[in-house]
PDB file of C-alpha atoms in Angstrom:
ATOM      1  CA  MET A   1      -3.981   9.403 -11.366  1.00 90.00           C
ATOM      2  CA  ILE A   2      -1.817   6.295 -11.684  1.00 94.00           C
ATOM      3  CA  GLU A   3      -0.669   5.464 -15.222  1.00 96.00           C
ATOM      4  CA  ILE A   4       1.552   2.559 -16.277  1.00 96.00           C
ATOM      5  CA  SER A   5       2.478   2.156 -19.925  1.00 97.00           C
ATOM      6  CA  ASN A   6       4.127  -0.975 -21.355  1.00 97.00           C
ATOM      7  CA  VAL A   7       6.045  -1.730 -18.153  1.00 97.00           C
ATOM      8  CA  THR A   8       8.320  -4.769 -18.167  1.00 96.00           C
ATOM      9  CA  LYS A   9      10.103  -6.099 -15.077  1.00 96.00           C
ATOM     10  CA  THR A  10      12.711  -8.849 -15.261  1.00 95.00           C
ATOM     11  CA  TYR A  11      14.535 -10.213 -12.227  1.00 94.00           C
ATOM     12  CA  ASN A  12      18.188 -11.231 -12.713  1.00 92.00           C
ATOM     13  CA  PRO A  13      18.299  -9.913 -16.319  1.00 90.00           C
ATOM     14  CA  LYS A  14      20.905 -11.425 -18.690  1.00 87.00           C
ATOM     15  CA  LYS A  15      21.470 -14.332 -16.300  1.00 91.00           C
ATOM     16  CA  SER A  16      20.550 -17.999 -16.620  1.00 91.00           C
ATOM     17  CA  ASN A  17      17.891 -17.601 -13.928  1.00 92.00           C
ATOM     18  CA  ALA A  18      16.315 -14.479 -15.488  1.00 92.00           C
ATOM     19  CA  PHE A  19      12.577 -14.258 -14.864  1.00 93.00           C
ATOM     20  CA  THR A  20      10.186 -11.737 -16.417  1.00 94.00           C
ATOM     21  CA  ALA A  21       7.517 -10.946 -13.817  1.00 95.00           C
ATOM     22  CA  LEU A  22       5.666  -8.305 -15.818  1.00 96.00           C
ATOM     23  CA  LYS A  23       5.380  -8.126 -19.619  1.00 96.00           C
ATOM     24  CA  ASN A  24       4.353  -4.851 -21.309  1.00 95.00           C
ATOM     25  CA  VAL A  25       1.769  -4.063 -18.656  1.00 96.00           C
ATOM     26  CA  SER A  26      -0.406  -0.981 -19.187  1.00 97.00           C
ATOM     27  CA  LEU A  27      -2.884   0.233 -16.618  1.00 95.00           C
ATOM     28  CA  LYS A  28      -4.702   3.420 -15.545  1.00 96.00           C
ATOM     29  CA  ILE A  29      -6.149   3.948 -12.094  1.00 96.00           C
ATOM     30  CA  GLU A  30      -8.278   7.074 -11.743  1.00 95.00           C
ATOM     31  CA  ASP A  31      -8.269   9.217  -8.616  1.00 96.00           C
ATOM     32  CA  GLY A  32     -10.818   7.863  -6.116  1.00 96.00           C
ATOM     33  CA  GLU A  33     -10.965   4.318  -7.501  1.00 97.00           C
ATOM     34  CA  MET A  34     -10.954   1.204  -5.345  1.00 98.00           C
ATOM     35  CA  ALA A  35      -9.454  -1.606  -7.372  1.00 97.00           C
ATOM     36  CA  ALA A  36      -8.495  -5.201  -6.667  1.00 97.00           C
ATOM     37  CA  VAL A  37      -5.536  -6.972  -8.318  1.00 97.00           C
ATOM     38  CA  ILE A  38      -6.032 -10.703  -8.475  1.00 96.00           C
ATOM     39  CA  GLY A  39      -4.156 -13.693  -9.928  1.00 92.00           C
ATOM     40  CA  LYS A  40      -2.461 -16.925  -9.005  1.00 90.00           C
ATOM     41  CA  SER A  41       0.686 -17.043  -6.924  1.00 87.00           C
ATOM     42  CA  GLY A  42       3.636 -15.887  -9.082  1.00 87.00           C
ATOM     43  CA  ALA A  43       1.396 -14.091 -11.559  1.00 92.00           C
ATOM     44  CA  GLY A  44       3.102 -10.715 -10.885  1.00 93.00           C
ATOM     45  CA  LYS A  45       0.627  -9.065  -8.506  1.00 94.00           C
ATOM     46  CA  SER A  46       3.116  -8.153  -5.797  1.00 91.00           C
ATOM     47  CA  THR A  47       5.663  -7.033  -8.370  1.00 94.00           C
ATOM     48  CA  LEU A  48       3.133  -4.624  -9.826  1.00 96.00           C
ATOM     49  CA  LEU A  49       2.279  -3.362  -6.378  1.00 94.00           C
ATOM     50  CA  HIS A  50       5.936  -2.783  -5.517  1.00 94.00           C
ATOM     51  CA  ILE A  51       6.424  -0.791  -8.670  1.00 96.00           C
ATOM     52  CA  LEU A  52       3.343   1.273  -7.904  1.00 96.00           C
ATOM     53  CA  ALA A  53       4.766   1.859  -4.405  1.00 95.00           C
ATOM     54  CA  CYS A  54       8.050   3.064  -5.856  1.00 94.00           C
ATOM     55  CA  ILE A  55       9.791   0.265  -3.950  1.00 92.00           C
ATOM     56  CA  ASP A  56      10.921  -1.670  -7.043  1.00 92.00           C
ATOM     57  CA  ASN A  57      12.238  -0.426 -10.393  1.00 91.00           C
ATOM     58  CA  TYR A  58      11.518  -1.707 -13.888  1.00 93.00           C
ATOM     59  CA  GLN A  59      13.427  -2.086 -17.156  1.00 93.00           C
ATOM     60  CA  ASP A  60      11.060  -0.813 -19.840  1.00 94.00           C
ATOM     61  CA  GLY A  61       7.955   1.361 -20.065  1.00 96.00           C
ATOM     62  CA  GLU A  62       6.755   4.301 -18.026  1.00 96.00           C
ATOM     63  CA  TYR A  63       5.106   4.842 -14.622  1.00 96.00           C
ATOM     64  CA  LYS A  64       3.453   8.168 -13.886  1.00 96.00           C
ATOM     65  CA  ILE A  65       1.902   9.170 -10.602  1.00 94.00           C
ATOM     66  CA  ASP A  66      -0.022  12.441 -10.808  1.00 91.00           C
ATOM     67  CA  SER A  67       1.637  13.113 -14.215  1.00 91.00           C
ATOM     68  CA  THR A  68       5.139  12.762 -12.685  1.00 93.00           C
ATOM     69  CA  LEU A  69       7.375  10.262 -14.503  1.00 94.00           C
ATOM     70  CA  VAL A  70       8.879   8.171 -11.714  1.00 93.00           C
ATOM     71  CA  LYS A  71      11.859   6.908 -13.746  1.00 90.00           C
ATOM     72  CA  GLN A  72      13.265  10.481 -14.013  1.00 89.00           C
ATOM     73  CA  LEU A  73      13.217  11.107 -10.281  1.00 92.00           C
ATOM     74  CA  SER A  74      16.185  10.949  -7.880  1.00 93.00           C
ATOM     75  CA  GLU A  75      16.154   8.594  -4.909  1.00 91.00           C
ATOM     76  CA  ARG A  76      15.411  11.527  -2.613  1.00 90.00           C
ATOM     77  CA  GLN A  77      12.415  12.574  -4.781  1.00 92.00           C
ATOM     78  CA  ILE A  78      11.108   8.985  -4.875  1.00 93.00           C
ATOM     79  CA  ALA A  79      11.423   8.729  -1.079  1.00 89.00           C
ATOM     80  CA  LYS A  80       9.409  11.949  -0.755  1.00 88.00           C
ATOM     81  CA  ILE A  81       6.631  10.512  -2.951  1.00 91.00           C
ATOM     82  CA  ARG A  82       6.608   7.283  -0.900  1.00 90.00           C
ATOM     83  CA  ASN A  83       6.321   9.299   2.305  1.00 86.00           C
ATOM     84  CA  GLU A  84       3.783  11.863   1.230  1.00 87.00           C
ATOM     85  CA  LYS A  85       1.629  10.327  -1.521  1.00 92.00           C
ATOM     86  CA  ILE A  86       1.582   6.564  -0.836  1.00 94.00           C
ATOM     87  CA  GLY A  87       0.434   4.570   2.142  1.00 94.00           C
ATOM     88  CA  MET A  88       1.373   0.869   2.271  1.00 94.00           C
ATOM     89  CA  VAL A  89      -0.486  -1.938   4.166  1.00 95.00           C
ATOM     90  CA  MET A  90       1.094  -5.387   4.363  1.00 91.00           C
ATOM     91  CA  GLN A  91      -0.303  -8.848   5.148  1.00 87.00           C
ATOM     92  CA  ASP A  92       2.049  -9.353   8.070  1.00 90.00           C
ATOM     93  CA  PHE A  93       1.320  -5.811   9.411  1.00 93.00           C
ATOM     94  CA  ALA A  94       5.039  -4.820   9.452  1.00 92.00           C
ATOM     95  CA  LEU A  95       4.679  -3.171  12.828  1.00 96.00           C
ATOM     96  CA  ILE A  96       7.300  -2.881  15.558  1.00 95.00           C
ATOM     97  CA  GLU A  97       5.940  -5.250  18.208  1.00 96.00           C
ATOM     98  CA  ASP A  98       7.588  -3.564  21.190  1.00 95.00           C
ATOM     99  CA  PHE A  99       6.253  -0.120  20.251  1.00 97.00           C
ATOM    100  CA  SER A 100       2.803   1.078  21.209  1.00 97.00           C
ATOM    101  CA  ALA A 101       0.123   1.555  18.559  1.00 97.00           C
ATOM    102  CA  LEU A 102       0.654   5.305  18.741  1.00 97.00           C
ATOM    103  CA  GLU A 103       4.472   5.010  18.342  1.00 96.00           C
ATOM    104  CA  ASN A 104       4.038   2.822  15.262  1.00 96.00           C
ATOM    105  CA  VAL A 105       1.587   5.301  13.663  1.00 96.00           C
ATOM    106  CA  MET A 106       3.970   8.192  14.373  1.00 95.00           C
ATOM    107  CA  LEU A 107       6.869   6.591  12.448  1.00 92.00           C
ATOM    108  CA  PRO A 108       6.019   8.042   8.984  1.00 89.00           C
ATOM    109  CA  LEU A 109       5.668  11.462  10.576  1.00 89.00           C
ATOM    110  CA  ASN A 110       9.108  11.138  12.184  1.00 82.00           C
ATOM    111  CA  PHE A 111      10.660  10.241   8.814  1.00 75.00           C
ATOM    112  CA  ALA A 112       9.016  13.098   6.940  1.00 70.00           C
ATOM    113  CA  LYS A 113      11.354  15.712   5.543  1.00 65.00           C
ATOM    114  CA  LYS A 114       9.300  18.516   7.070  1.00 67.00           C
ATOM    115  CA  LYS A 115       8.649  17.679  10.687  1.00 70.00           C
ATOM    116  CA  LYS A 116       5.124  18.508  11.886  1.00 75.00           C
ATOM    117  CA  PRO A 117       4.808  19.951  15.392  1.00 78.00           C
ATOM    118  CA  ASN A 118       1.545  18.122  16.080  1.00 88.00           C
ATOM    119  CA  ARG A 119       2.686  14.609  15.256  1.00 91.00           C
ATOM    120  CA  ARG A 120       1.086  13.006  18.275  1.00 93.00           C
ATOM    121  CA  GLU A 121      -2.298  14.622  17.541  1.00 94.00           C
ATOM    122  CA  LEU A 122      -2.121  13.512  13.919  1.00 94.00           C
ATOM    123  CA  ALA A 123      -1.320   9.935  14.922  1.00 95.00           C
ATOM    124  CA  LEU A 124      -4.154   9.881  17.433  1.00 96.00           C
ATOM    125  CA  SER A 125      -6.519  11.167  14.756  1.00 95.00           C
ATOM    126  CA  ALA A 126      -5.450   8.397  12.397  1.00 95.00           C
ATOM    127  CA  LEU A 127      -6.014   5.776  15.094  1.00 96.00           C
ATOM    128  CA  LYS A 128      -9.433   7.282  15.840  1.00 95.00           C
ATOM    129  CA  SER A 129     -10.371   6.999  12.149  1.00 93.00           C
ATOM    130  CA  VAL A 130      -9.874   3.236  12.270  1.00 94.00           C
ATOM    131  CA  GLY A 131     -11.481   2.789  15.701  1.00 93.00           C
ATOM    132  CA  MET A 132      -8.252   2.185  17.638  1.00 96.00           C
ATOM    133  CA  GLU A 133      -7.809   5.382  19.681  1.00 95.00           C
ATOM    134  CA  GLU A 134      -8.447   3.557  22.973  1.00 96.00           C
ATOM    135  CA  PHE A 135      -5.527   1.225  22.237  1.00 97.00           C
ATOM    136  CA  ALA A 136      -3.042   4.040  21.491  1.00 97.00           C
ATOM    137  CA  LYS A 137      -0.754   3.239  24.419  1.00 97.00           C
ATOM    138  CA  LYS A 138      -1.009  -0.512  24.190  1.00 97.00           C
ATOM    139  CA  PRO A 139       2.052  -2.432  22.885  1.00 97.00           C
ATOM    140  CA  VAL A 140       1.363  -3.933  19.460  1.00 96.00           C
ATOM    141  CA  SER A 141       2.437  -7.350  20.815  1.00 96.00           C
ATOM    142  CA  LYS A 142      -0.686  -7.300  22.967  1.00 97.00           C
ATOM    143  CA  LEU A 143      -3.123  -6.655  20.077  1.00 96.00           C
ATOM    144  CA  SER A 144      -5.131  -9.106  17.987  1.00 95.00           C
ATOM    145  CA  GLY A 145      -4.495  -9.593  14.249  1.00 94.00           C
ATOM    146  CA  GLY A 146      -7.397  -7.380  13.309  1.00 95.00           C
ATOM    147  CA  GLN A 147      -6.339  -4.688  15.717  1.00 96.00           C
ATOM    148  CA  LYS A 148      -2.790  -4.831  14.341  1.00 96.00           C
ATOM    149  CA  GLN A 149      -4.090  -4.403  10.805  1.00 95.00           C
ATOM    150  CA  ARG A 150      -6.113  -1.366  11.877  1.00 95.00           C
ATOM    151  CA  VAL A 151      -2.972   0.130  13.359  1.00 96.00           C
ATOM    152  CA  ALA A 152      -1.126  -0.606  10.119  1.00 96.00           C
ATOM    153  CA  ILE A 153      -3.850   1.175   8.164  1.00 96.00           C
ATOM    154  CA  ALA A 154      -3.692   4.130  10.550  1.00 96.00           C
ATOM    155  CA  ARG A 155       0.088   4.293   9.947  1.00 96.00           C
ATOM    156  CA  ALA A 156      -0.513   4.164   6.193  1.00 95.00           C
ATOM    157  CA  ILE A 157      -2.933   7.142   6.297  1.00 95.00           C
ATOM    158  CA  VAL A 158      -1.265   9.366   8.910  1.00 94.00           C
ATOM    159  CA  ASN A 159       0.430  11.462   6.283  1.00 91.00           C
ATOM    160  CA  GLU A 160      -2.860  11.801   4.380  1.00 91.00           C
ATOM    161  CA  PRO A 161      -1.628  10.084   1.201  1.00 92.00           C
ATOM    162  CA  SER A 162      -3.789  10.116  -1.880  1.00 92.00           C
ATOM    163  CA  LEU A 163      -2.937   6.463  -2.693  1.00 96.00           C
ATOM    164  CA  ILE A 164      -3.196   3.419  -0.413  1.00 97.00           C
ATOM    165  CA  LEU A 165      -1.641   0.138  -1.601  1.00 97.00           C
ATOM    166  CA  ALA A 166      -2.489  -3.029   0.298  1.00 96.00           C
ATOM    167  CA  ASP A 167      -0.796  -6.416  -0.226  1.00 94.00           C
ATOM    168  CA  GLU A 168      -3.062  -9.227   0.960  1.00 93.00           C
ATOM    169  CA  PRO A 169      -4.321  -7.094   3.893  1.00 94.00           C
ATOM    170  CA  THR A 170      -6.862  -9.728   4.980  1.00 93.00           C
ATOM    171  CA  GLY A 171      -4.686 -12.757   4.245  1.00 90.00           C
ATOM    172  CA  ALA A 172      -3.852 -13.465   7.923  1.00 87.00           C
ATOM    173  CA  LEU A 173      -7.324 -12.667   9.279  1.00 92.00           C
ATOM    174  CA  ASP A 174     -10.512 -14.654   9.886  1.00 92.00           C
ATOM    175  CA  THR A 175     -13.644 -13.980   7.855  1.00 92.00           C
ATOM    176  CA  LYS A 176     -15.334 -11.654  10.342  1.00 93.00           C
ATOM    177  CA  THR A 177     -12.168  -9.606  10.903  1.00 93.00           C
ATOM    178  CA  SER A 178     -11.556  -9.452   7.185  1.00 93.00           C
ATOM    179  CA  GLU A 179     -15.012  -7.974   6.674  1.00 93.00           C
ATOM    180  CA  GLU A 180     -14.266  -5.352   9.278  1.00 94.00           C
ATOM    181  CA  ILE A 181     -10.951  -4.394   7.624  1.00 94.00           C
ATOM    182  CA  MET A 182     -12.666  -4.108   4.266  1.00 95.00           C
ATOM    183  CA  GLY A 183     -15.171  -1.792   5.904  1.00 95.00           C
ATOM    184  CA  VAL A 184     -12.285   0.449   6.920  1.00 94.00           C
ATOM    185  CA  PHE A 185     -10.916   0.473   3.375  1.00 95.00           C
ATOM    186  CA  LYS A 186     -14.343   1.318   1.905  1.00 95.00           C
ATOM    187  CA  LYS A 187     -14.702   4.150   4.364  1.00 94.00           C
ATOM    188  CA  LEU A 188     -11.322   5.570   3.376  1.00 94.00           C
ATOM    189  CA  ASN A 189     -12.263   5.196  -0.323  1.00 95.00           C
ATOM    190  CA  ALA A 190     -15.549   7.054   0.309  1.00 95.00           C
ATOM    191  CA  GLU A 191     -13.432   9.859   1.778  1.00 93.00           C
ATOM    192  CA  GLY A 192     -11.707  10.160  -1.596  1.00 93.00           C
ATOM    193  CA  ARG A 193      -8.571   8.035  -1.330  1.00 94.00           C
ATOM    194  CA  THR A 194      -7.480   5.841  -4.188  1.00 97.00           C
ATOM    195  CA  ILE A 195      -7.072   2.202  -2.987  1.00 97.00           C
ATOM    196  CA  ILE A 196      -5.468  -0.757  -4.717  1.00 97.00           C
ATOM    197  CA  ILE A 197      -5.661  -4.140  -3.037  1.00 97.00           C
ATOM    198  CA  VAL A 198      -3.730  -7.234  -4.045  1.00 95.00           C
ATOM    199  CA  THR A 199      -5.729 -10.260  -2.948  1.00 94.00           C
ATOM    200  CA  HIS A 200      -6.316 -14.006  -3.464  1.00 89.00           C
ATOM    201  CA  ASP A 201      -9.758 -13.699  -1.817  1.00 91.00           C
ATOM    202  CA  PRO A 202     -12.722 -13.316  -4.263  1.00 92.00           C
ATOM    203  CA  ARG A 203     -14.835 -11.956  -1.382  1.00 93.00           C
ATOM    204  CA  VAL A 204     -12.382  -9.069  -1.023  1.00 95.00           C
ATOM    205  CA  ALA A 205     -12.157  -8.494  -4.777  1.00 96.00           C
ATOM    206  CA  GLU A 206     -15.938  -8.329  -5.253  1.00 95.00           C
ATOM    207  CA  GLN A 207     -16.160  -5.457  -2.773  1.00 95.00           C
ATOM    208  CA  CYS A 208     -13.917  -3.296  -4.969  1.00 97.00           C
ATOM    209  CA  GLY A 209     -15.230  -1.150  -7.801  1.00 95.00           C
ATOM    210  CA  ARG A 210     -12.911  -2.801 -10.303  1.00 96.00           C
ATOM    211  CA  VAL A 211     -11.072  -6.069 -10.610  1.00 97.00           C
ATOM    212  CA  ILE A 212      -7.726  -6.369 -12.489  1.00 96.00           C
ATOM    213  CA  GLU A 213      -6.541  -9.923 -13.192  1.00 96.00           C
ATOM    214  CA  ILE A 214      -2.934 -10.782 -13.889  1.00 96.00           C
ATOM    215  CA  LEU A 215      -1.801 -14.048 -15.499  1.00 95.00           C
ATOM    216  CA  ASP A 216       1.828 -14.865 -16.202  1.00 94.00           C
ATOM    217  CA  GLY A 217       2.842 -11.213 -15.868  1.00 95.00           C
ATOM    218  CA  GLU A 218       0.142  -9.826 -18.187  1.00 96.00           C
ATOM    219  CA  ILE A 219      -3.171  -8.192 -17.471  1.00 95.00           C
ATOM    220  CA  ILE A 220      -6.029 -10.222 -18.925  1.00 91.00           C
TER     221      ILE A 220
END
């Protein structure tokens, strides 16, 4: 379970350009939920997602993932959580263009503290789960936007994380491809994964079981 209690995040604190992106935000996400986070540009959506992903820190409040208080962890422990418990999907795919689809999906396995002997098989299985196994050897630069996002999702799930965080995952895709990508997310959610999607698209939000709206750094 994800639990945030009274979290405040200020950029450039104690400076003339200080900006409070999140103000006393409290939120619970139960295991197995599929939730959308919506709000205008600058509302604090991505800041919240980065805190959930253990990418960004915060000044006040508490963030617990599976009852573990993130603020008390060392950088090594946080990196372990990011690698093993969290899968991240970005709008711009964040893939290495010169690598094949398979090589991109294998990256989290290569960075894992405990190296798995069957990394190639695990990566192929992840690609198969998103319908991309036939493109395993193809360079990412030769794939379409929808195919790239499927590869990005395969990379996010290859370590079998319990939580998938997606930042505008359909933002760069056409309507038909967006629907296909949402189908992949719904399939993963049906398999038991917790999914949180930041989106501007109401059509994406309405497909989630819960919608969380942020305005000026606060949940409304």
